[in-house]
Amino acid sequence: MAKRALTVDDSKTMRDMVAFTLKGAGFDVLEAEDGVHALSVVKGQKVDVVITDINMPNMDGVTLVRELRAKAEFKSTPILILTTEGGDDKKASGKAAGATGWIVKPFAPDKLLSVVNKVCP
Amino acid sequence: MSNDGTSGSDFERFRITFFEECNEILADLEVHLTQLQEEALDNEGLNAVFRAAHSIKAGAGAFGFTDLVNFTHSFEALLDKMRDGEIDQTPQVADLLVRGGDVLAELVSAAQENRSVAPDFGAEVLAQVHDLLGSGQKPKDATAGPGAQQASSISGMGSWTIRLTPNVDLFKNATEPLLLIRELREMGSLKVTCDRSQLPPLRKLDPELAYFSWRFELESECSRENIEEVFEFVDDTCEIVIEQATSSEEEAKSPEAPAKDAPVQPQVSSPEKNVETKESAPAGKKAKAAAASSIRVELGRIDRLVNTVGELVITQAMLAQELADLTADNERQPIAGQEELANLTRELQECVMAIRMQPVKSVFARMPRLVRDLSGKLGKKINLRMSGEHTEVDKTIIEELADPLTHMIRNSIDHGLETPAERVAAGKPEEGTIDLSAAHVGGNIVISISDDGAGINRERVLAIAIDKGIVQPDAHLSDQEIDELIFAPGFSTAEEVTDISGRGVGMDVVRRNIVSLGGRIQVQSQPGYGTRLNMLIPLTLAVLDGMIVAVGNQRYILPITSIVESFRPSPSQMRRLDDWTQVVQIRGEFIRIVRLCDLFNVENATHDPTQGLVVLTEVAGGGKIGITVDELIGQQQIVIKSLNDNFDPVPGISGATILGNGKVALILDIEQLAGMKATVPLPHQDDGPKEVDAPVAIVAAE
Amino acid sequence: MQANMLQAQETNPVVKGSEAAASEIVASPTSCQFISFRLGEDEYAIDIMAVREIKGWTDATPLPNQPPHVLGVLNLRGAIVPILDLRSRFGQGLTEATPMHVVIIVNVGERTFGILVDAVSDILTVEPEEIKSVPDADRAEGEDYLSGIINAGHGMVVVLGLQELFR
């Protein structure tokens, strides 16, 4: 059974790229535009890894991480946040909220795959 | 990366999406930067501009557009400092941002078109940005790989001892130690010892806490950095000690581990909140309200929806027809629900059309900049007033409007508006005014550009037209007709080619574009006072309010918005100018008759207008023609179907539709009809005196 | 036109119509299929892949100021399709169309239109080598739409190239 990923980003380009890369690696990919949308998208779904941007309208990534971790089914789901070069504060707050790791933007698709493999069994 | 055959087209789709997004972002950016020149941006505005640069950079990085990434990176850094308050929004900074926005737009354009820019393109702007960012201290190199560190010079086999002691709440981050172990194992030969001493008895065991710690012995050719990378995500939630056995230095690296025991707090603690507030709160209410109510949909899907609803309209009309026939025959009660169906269909159609509507604001937004630049270049003082930016139009129209608007405004500034000195001499205020407005009028959107300049220089226009052979040297043209010459093909000169639109857009191209949208363009000018250009474009492209007319056995459709009135003329109202041309006199005007029966060679048609009807219709430029028909059948909403898919254009016909009875009816193109020459002489009949006073502004055939 | 060709060709039938001995026909991977139809005494064929449907004649809405062979347009389930009189196109006068006549709706490139013929005859399955080329002597100027001849038992069938016919 294919693993399922969730990509959350207000940029369609980024979502497309993440989806494209992960699909090529055999994942099913769910997409959401922001935190609120993400929470509705995952209802009733089993998700194996979450990749979320930080800067999004409606609900930002860090809040989303916290909300997800509050859900029983997401307690042990690897969550990756997309941060910017020099965004160490975001890495810290993301980790504090429960994120498993991060990927720095801009990133090459290979990097995405390697980080996903790193945190996703 | 390509694992399957579809990767090529998928990737192409991203490219397209990325550039679509970029262009949206750039348009939005333009709005903000324009505002910036009037007044300082508030936090929300700064954030929006920051996010714009940020988004473009992220995507550009994914595609490897290094020029774009580099530039955007610095731009973003500047914006970051501005929203932090470290750099003030002075006019110079605003100006720099605006120029930066231009560079950005050009870089995006170049990337999209796969061309390269000059190596020093934007260098000046970039240099100034770097200056602002602080004494030659450039922002961290954008193209450095994320988290890249100097590859250690240590090579060759090494023996490493690594101790990993997770905090108890390791699992709150869904960290899986097993994955870390696997990663280490891939680096060489690994020996693992697990320390279970911290494991409590079963009844005290909390399955969500981490109790194990490990000691690894790794034989590997890797560097210390490679090992550290394995633990990059957990160095704050674990204690990590890495020792190299064969090295004399025993560097115990425990980054922040003892000090920083980052506890996970379910509540938002205040330091975190501060960090977040900058990012999300200003984006808060307003963006929330706007973003919450929109989703992105592929245009292809909307088109399919629009087409299907169009078919529904036709089918509903057919049904109504059949039911009407049925009930007429049987004298039965009208079938219940039919009116409801008609109402619902109409409403559905309006909703669907509304989906594609967007405010013209996005097109108007570029104009202030244009006016500022041009007026500066030409040394003229110009005030641009815009109104009705919220007026909504179909998305297709928006795209088609940009070039014509740009061109017309440029004309106004170039030719219409005078220099300050000239204006003062003419008793006008130094500053000229251009009014740009959009409004819904009837079933159309009317976009109007007017200036208080010198008006069209009719002598010059006429001279140019004669020079180019567009009119004969001895032709007599009314003022209006001279004004209309600007739309003649071939009229525009090379001087019209702008560096803003980049293309030779003459007024004839503008008119063609508008006509292809189903609209028309009018010009009005008064020497010394100014010029006004009106564009009328139908609001909905696919559906028309049509008047069905009968000519012989055929049915034709006339757009209702063009119809002025219809009447049956008396013989005394009819005049002929020569053997080919007939006019009808109504309320002092003489209006040329267009005989459909002759032009279209229709069988069984009424040839005498006094036995049929004359439908007065407007043409561009304000004139009128009278189309002769046998009778009016009725008014109906019709769905326009193009003939051109399968056929070359038919003169006088702009499209077709399917009537309720299933038959095809042709939609008349009034502009073309007005221009078609009669090929059949008028029947020999005496209809009134042959001589007639020279009529004013008869719409002549070309 | 066809009379000339008849003289030039042999009369060995190499093509089987679909009515005769259906069991004998084995369409090979290389065989081509055509729909053949009649115009008066003459028989023509067009590539079956181009044919979208076949309908009986109904009145078309005339298009103004068109050549005589352009009869007008028809409503084909919502699509507006031009109808052309093939007889007239060949310069043999206008067809007096009745509901017994047939309109063959064809796709040519991205265009769709209908051709009015007298009746549809058959489906022909042919190997490529059985399609003879039209002798230049029999081909008049501008008749490059005659793309081949098939000898089909009961007579000669002229294959029409639709692209060339409706350029």
Short mmCIF file of N, CA and C in Angstrom, two decimals, chain B residues 602-699:
data_model
loop_
_atom_site.label_atom_id
_atom_site.label_comp_id
_atom_site.label_asym_id
_atom_site.label_seq_id
_atom_site.Cartn_x
_atom_site.Cartn_y
_atom_site.Cartn_z
N VAL B 602 -31.81 35.97 -49.94
CA VAL B 602 -32.73 35.10 -49.21
C VAL B 602 -33.98 34.85 -50.05
N GLU B 603 -34.41 33.63 -50.08
CA GLU B 603 -35.61 33.30 -50.85
C GLU B 603 -36.85 33.77 -50.13
N ASN B 604 -37.84 34.11 -50.91
CA ASN B 604 -39.15 34.44 -50.36
C ASN B 604 -39.14 35.60 -49.39
N ALA B 605 -38.16 36.48 -49.53
CA ALA B 605 -38.13 37.60 -48.59
C ALA B 605 -38.96 38.75 -49.12
N THR B 606 -39.36 39.61 -48.20
CA THR B 606 -40.06 40.83 -48.59
C THR B 606 -39.03 41.83 -49.07
N HIS B 607 -39.23 42.34 -50.27
CA HIS B 607 -38.22 43.26 -50.79
C HIS B 607 -38.57 44.71 -50.57
N ASP B 608 -39.79 44.96 -50.21
CA ASP B 608 -40.20 46.34 -50.01
C ASP B 608 -40.19 46.63 -48.51
N PRO B 609 -39.30 47.54 -48.09
CA PRO B 609 -39.22 47.83 -46.65
C PRO B 609 -40.54 48.31 -46.07
N THR B 610 -41.36 48.94 -46.90
CA THR B 610 -42.61 49.44 -46.34
C THR B 610 -43.59 48.31 -46.06
N GLN B 611 -43.27 47.11 -46.53
CA GLN B 611 -44.09 45.94 -46.22
C GLN B 611 -43.49 45.12 -45.09
N GLY B 612 -42.32 45.52 -44.69
CA GLY B 612 -41.67 44.78 -43.61
C GLY B 612 -41.32 45.73 -42.49
N LEU B 613 -40.14 45.54 -41.92
CA LEU B 613 -39.71 46.41 -40.84
C LEU B 613 -38.30 46.89 -41.08
N VAL B 614 -38.02 48.07 -40.57
CA VAL B 614 -36.64 48.54 -40.56
C VAL B 614 -36.17 48.52 -39.11
N VAL B 615 -35.06 47.84 -38.88
CA VAL B 615 -34.52 47.81 -37.53
C VAL B 615 -33.31 48.74 -37.50
N LEU B 616 -33.41 49.79 -36.72
CA LEU B 616 -32.30 50.73 -36.61
C LEU B 616 -31.28 50.17 -35.62
N THR B 617 -30.04 50.08 -36.08
CA THR B 617 -29.00 49.59 -35.18
C THR B 617 -27.83 50.55 -35.17
N GLU B 618 -27.14 50.55 -34.05
CA GLU B 618 -25.99 51.42 -33.90
C GLU B 618 -24.75 50.76 -34.42
N VAL B 619 -23.88 51.57 -35.03
CA VAL B 619 -22.56 51.06 -35.37
C VAL B 619 -21.53 51.85 -34.59
N ALA B 620 -20.33 51.34 -34.57
CA ALA B 620 -19.26 52.02 -33.85
C ALA B 620 -19.08 53.41 -34.43
N GLY B 621 -18.77 54.34 -33.59
CA GLY B 621 -18.62 55.70 -34.10
C GLY B 621 -19.92 56.46 -33.96
N GLY B 622 -20.94 55.76 -33.54
CA GLY B 622 -22.18 56.46 -33.21
C GLY B 622 -23.17 56.52 -34.34
N GLY B 623 -22.81 56.04 -35.52
CA GLY B 623 -23.77 56.13 -36.62
C GLY B 623 -24.82 55.04 -36.51
N LYS B 624 -25.74 55.07 -37.46
CA LYS B 624 -26.80 54.05 -37.45
C LYS B 624 -27.00 53.51 -38.85
N ILE B 625 -27.48 52.29 -38.92
CA ILE B 625 -27.97 51.76 -40.19
C ILE B 625 -29.34 51.15 -39.93
N GLY B 626 -30.09 51.01 -41.00
CA GLY B 626 -31.42 50.41 -40.87
C GLY B 626 -31.44 49.10 -41.62
N ILE B 627 -31.65 48.01 -40.89
CA ILE B 627 -31.63 46.69 -41.52
C ILE B 627 -33.07 46.29 -41.81
N THR B 628 -33.32 45.90 -43.04
CA THR B 628 -34.69 45.53 -43.39
C THR B 628 -34.92 44.06 -43.12
N VAL B 629 -36.03 43.78 -42.46
CA VAL B 629 -36.41 42.40 -42.17
C VAL B 629 -37.89 42.26 -42.47
N ASP B 630 -38.37 41.02 -42.47
CA ASP B 630 -39.78 40.80 -42.70
C ASP B 630 -40.59 41.04 -41.43
N GLU B 631 -40.12 40.42 -40.36
CA GLU B 631 -40.82 40.66 -39.09
C GLU B 631 -39.91 40.32 -37.93
N LEU B 632 -40.33 40.78 -36.75
CA LEU B 632 -39.60 40.43 -35.53
C LEU B 632 -40.29 39.22 -34.93
N ILE B 633 -39.51 38.22 -34.60
CA ILE B 633 -40.09 37.01 -34.03
C ILE B 633 -40.15 37.11 -32.52
N GLY B 634 -39.05 37.49 -31.92
CA GLY B 634 -39.09 37.59 -30.47
C GLY B 634 -37.69 37.74 -29.90
N GLN B 635 -37.67 38.02 -28.62
CA GLN B 635 -36.40 38.23 -27.94
C GLN B 635 -36.05 36.96 -27.20
N GLN B 636 -34.78 36.64 -27.18
CA GLN B 636 -34.40 35.40 -26.52
C GLN B 636 -32.93 35.47 -26.13
N GLN B 637 -32.64 34.81 -25.04
CA GLN B 637 -31.23 34.68 -24.69
C GLN B 637 -30.66 33.55 -25.52
N ILE B 638 -29.58 33.81 -26.19
CA ILE B 638 -29.04 32.76 -27.03
C ILE B 638 -27.59 32.49 -26.68
N VAL B 639 -27.20 31.28 -26.91
CA VAL B 639 -25.83 30.89 -26.68
C VAL B 639 -25.08 30.97 -28.00
N ILE B 640 -23.99 31.75 -27.97
CA ILE B 640 -23.27 31.98 -29.22
C ILE B 640 -22.40 30.78 -29.54
N LYS B 641 -22.54 30.31 -30.74
CA LYS B 641 -21.65 29.24 -31.20
C LYS B 641 -20.82 29.79 -32.34
N SER B 642 -19.55 29.49 -32.30
CA SER B 642 -18.70 30.02 -33.35
C SER B 642 -18.86 29.21 -34.61
N LEU B 643 -18.87 29.88 -35.73
CA LEU B 643 -18.89 29.18 -37.01
C LEU B 643 -17.48 28.83 -37.42
N ASN B 644 -16.54 29.59 -36.82
CA ASN B 644 -15.21 29.56 -37.37
C ASN B 644 -14.43 28.30 -37.10
N ASP B 645 -14.97 27.45 -36.19
CA ASP B 645 -14.25 26.20 -35.94
C ASP B 645 -14.12 25.41 -37.23
N ASN B 646 -15.20 25.40 -37.97
CA ASN B 646 -15.21 24.52 -39.14
C ASN B 646 -15.17 25.27 -40.46
N PHE B 647 -15.12 26.57 -40.36
CA PHE B 647 -15.40 27.32 -41.56
C PHE B 647 -14.62 28.61 -41.59
N ASP B 648 -14.38 29.11 -42.78
CA ASP B 648 -13.81 30.44 -42.88
C ASP B 648 -14.88 31.46 -42.55
N PRO B 649 -14.48 32.63 -42.06
CA PRO B 649 -15.49 33.61 -41.64
C PRO B 649 -16.41 34.01 -42.79
N VAL B 650 -17.67 34.14 -42.46
CA VAL B 650 -18.66 34.54 -43.45
C VAL B 650 -18.97 36.01 -43.24
N PRO B 651 -18.81 36.84 -44.26
CA PRO B 651 -19.04 38.28 -44.08
C PRO B 651 -20.47 38.53 -43.65
N GLY B 652 -20.62 39.37 -42.66
CA GLY B 652 -21.95 39.74 -42.19
C GLY B 652 -22.47 38.84 -41.10
N ILE B 653 -21.76 37.75 -40.84
CA ILE B 653 -22.21 36.80 -39.82
C ILE B 653 -21.13 36.69 -38.75
N SER B 654 -21.53 36.86 -37.50
CA SER B 654 -20.51 36.77 -36.44
C SER B 654 -20.55 35.45 -35.69
N GLY B 655 -21.61 34.67 -35.93
CA GLY B 655 -21.69 33.40 -35.22
C GLY B 655 -23.03 32.76 -35.50
N ALA B 656 -23.32 31.73 -34.74
CA ALA B 656 -24.60 31.06 -34.95
C ALA B 656 -25.13 30.61 -33.60
N THR B 657 -26.39 30.23 -33.61
CA THR B 657 -26.96 29.67 -32.40
C THR B 657 -28.00 28.63 -32.80
N ILE B 658 -28.42 27.88 -31.81
CA ILE B 658 -29.43 26.87 -32.08
C ILE B 658 -30.71 27.31 -31.40
N LEU B 659 -31.75 27.45 -32.20
CA LEU B 659 -33.01 27.92 -31.67
C LEU B 659 -33.74 26.80 -30.94
N GLY B 660 -34.80 27.18 -30.28
CA GLY B 660 -35.60 26.20 -29.55
C GLY B 660 -36.10 25.07 -30.41
N ASN B 661 -36.31 25.34 -31.68
CA ASN B 661 -36.83 24.27 -32.54
C ASN B 661 -35.70 23.43 -33.13
N GLY B 662 -34.50 23.64 -32.66
CA GLY B 662 -33.38 22.81 -33.12
C GLY B 662 -32.69 23.34 -34.36
N LYS B 663 -33.27 24.37 -34.96
CA LYS B 663 -32.65 24.86 -36.19
C LYS B 663 -31.56 25.87 -35.88
N VAL B 664 -30.65 25.98 -36.81
CA VAL B 664 -29.55 26.92 -36.65
C VAL B 664 -29.99 28.30 -37.12
N ALA B 665 -29.70 29.32 -36.33
CA ALA B 665 -29.94 30.70 -36.76
C ALA B 665 -28.61 31.44 -36.76
N LEU B 666 -28.41 32.27 -37.75
CA LEU B 666 -27.13 32.98 -37.86
C LEU B 666 -27.21 34.32 -37.13
N ILE B 667 -26.12 34.69 -36.48
CA ILE B 667 -26.07 35.95 -35.74
C ILE B 667 -25.44 37.00 -36.64
N LEU B 668 -26.11 38.12 -36.78
CA LEU B 668 -25.62 39.14 -37.69
C LEU B 668 -24.52 39.98 -37.08
N ASP B 669 -23.53 40.27 -37.89
CA ASP B 669 -22.44 41.14 -37.48
C ASP B 669 -22.74 42.53 -38.04
N ILE B 670 -23.21 43.41 -37.19
CA ILE B 670 -23.70 44.69 -37.67
C ILE B 670 -22.60 45.54 -38.28
N GLU B 671 -21.45 45.52 -37.67
CA GLU B 671 -20.36 46.33 -38.21
C GLU B 671 -20.04 45.90 -39.63
N GLN B 672 -19.98 44.59 -39.83
CA GLN B 672 -19.65 44.11 -41.16
C GLN B 672 -20.76 44.41 -42.15
N LEU B 673 -22.00 44.23 -41.70
CA LEU B 673 -23.13 44.51 -42.59
C LEU B 673 -23.07 45.94 -43.09
N ALA B 674 -22.70 46.83 -42.17
CA ALA B 674 -22.66 48.24 -42.54
C ALA B 674 -21.63 48.48 -43.63
N GLY B 675 -20.63 47.60 -43.67
CA GLY B 675 -19.57 47.81 -44.64
C GLY B 675 -19.74 47.07 -45.94
N MET B 676 -20.78 46.23 -46.02
CA MET B 676 -20.90 45.42 -47.23
C MET B 676 -21.60 46.20 -48.34
N LYS B 677 -21.03 46.10 -49.52
CA LYS B 677 -21.62 46.85 -50.64
C LYS B 677 -22.79 46.07 -51.22
N ALA B 678 -23.77 46.78 -51.64
CA ALA B 678 -24.91 46.14 -52.28
C ALA B 678 -24.48 45.60 -53.64
N THR B 679 -24.87 44.37 -53.90
CA THR B 679 -24.52 43.79 -55.19
C THR B 679 -25.73 43.72 -56.11
N VAL B 680 -26.85 44.01 -55.52
CA VAL B 680 -28.09 43.94 -56.30
C VAL B 680 -28.68 45.34 -56.37
N PRO B 681 -28.94 45.83 -57.55
CA PRO B 681 -29.52 47.18 -57.62
C PRO B 681 -30.94 47.17 -57.07
N LEU B 682 -31.36 48.33 -56.65
CA LEU B 682 -32.69 48.45 -56.09
C LEU B 682 -33.73 48.16 -57.17
N PRO B 683 -34.82 47.55 -56.75
CA PRO B 683 -35.87 47.28 -57.75
C PRO B 683 -36.43 48.59 -58.28
N HIS B 684 -36.86 48.49 -59.49
CA HIS B 684 -37.40 49.72 -60.08
C HIS B 684 -38.72 50.06 -59.45
N GLN B 685 -38.67 51.04 -58.63
CA GLN B 685 -39.91 51.47 -57.99
C GLN B 685 -39.77 52.93 -57.67
N ASP B 686 -40.84 53.59 -57.73
CA ASP B 686 -40.76 54.99 -57.39
C ASP B 686 -41.04 55.16 -55.91
N ASP B 687 -40.03 55.46 -55.15
CA ASP B 687 -40.34 55.67 -53.74
C ASP B 687 -39.83 57.02 -53.28
N GLY B 688 -40.49 58.02 -53.75
CA GLY B 688 -40.17 59.35 -53.23
C GLY B 688 -39.19 60.08 -54.15
N PRO B 689 -39.00 61.32 -53.91
CA PRO B 689 -38.14 62.16 -54.75
C PRO B 689 -36.71 61.65 -54.72
N LYS B 690 -36.05 61.74 -55.89
CA LYS B 690 -34.69 61.24 -55.95
C LYS B 690 -33.70 62.19 -55.31
N GLU B 691 -33.95 63.45 -55.42
CA GLU B 691 -33.00 64.39 -54.84
C GLU B 691 -33.21 64.44 -53.34
N VAL B 692 -32.15 64.67 -52.65
CA VAL B 692 -32.28 64.79 -51.20
C VAL B 692 -31.16 65.69 -50.70
N ASP B 693 -31.48 66.46 -49.67
CA ASP B 693 -30.42 67.32 -49.10
C ASP B 693 -29.29 66.47 -48.57
N ALA B 694 -28.10 66.98 -48.69
CA ALA B 694 -26.93 66.20 -48.24
C ALA B 694 -27.13 65.76 -46.80
N PRO B 695 -27.27 64.49 -46.58
CA PRO B 695 -27.55 64.01 -45.22
C PRO B 695 -26.30 64.06 -44.35
N VAL B 696 -26.53 64.25 -43.11
CA VAL B 696 -25.41 64.32 -42.18
C VAL B 696 -25.01 62.93 -41.74
N ALA B 697 -23.75 62.63 -41.84
CA ALA B 697 -23.17 61.40 -41.27
C ALA B 697 -23.93 60.14 -41.63
N ILE B 698 -24.13 59.94 -42.92
CA ILE B 698 -24.68 58.65 -43.35
C ILE B 698 -23.55 57.65 -43.27
N VAL B 699 -23.84 56.51 -42.73
CA VAL B 699 -22.81 55.48 -42.64
C VAL B 699 -22.60 54.89 -44.01
#
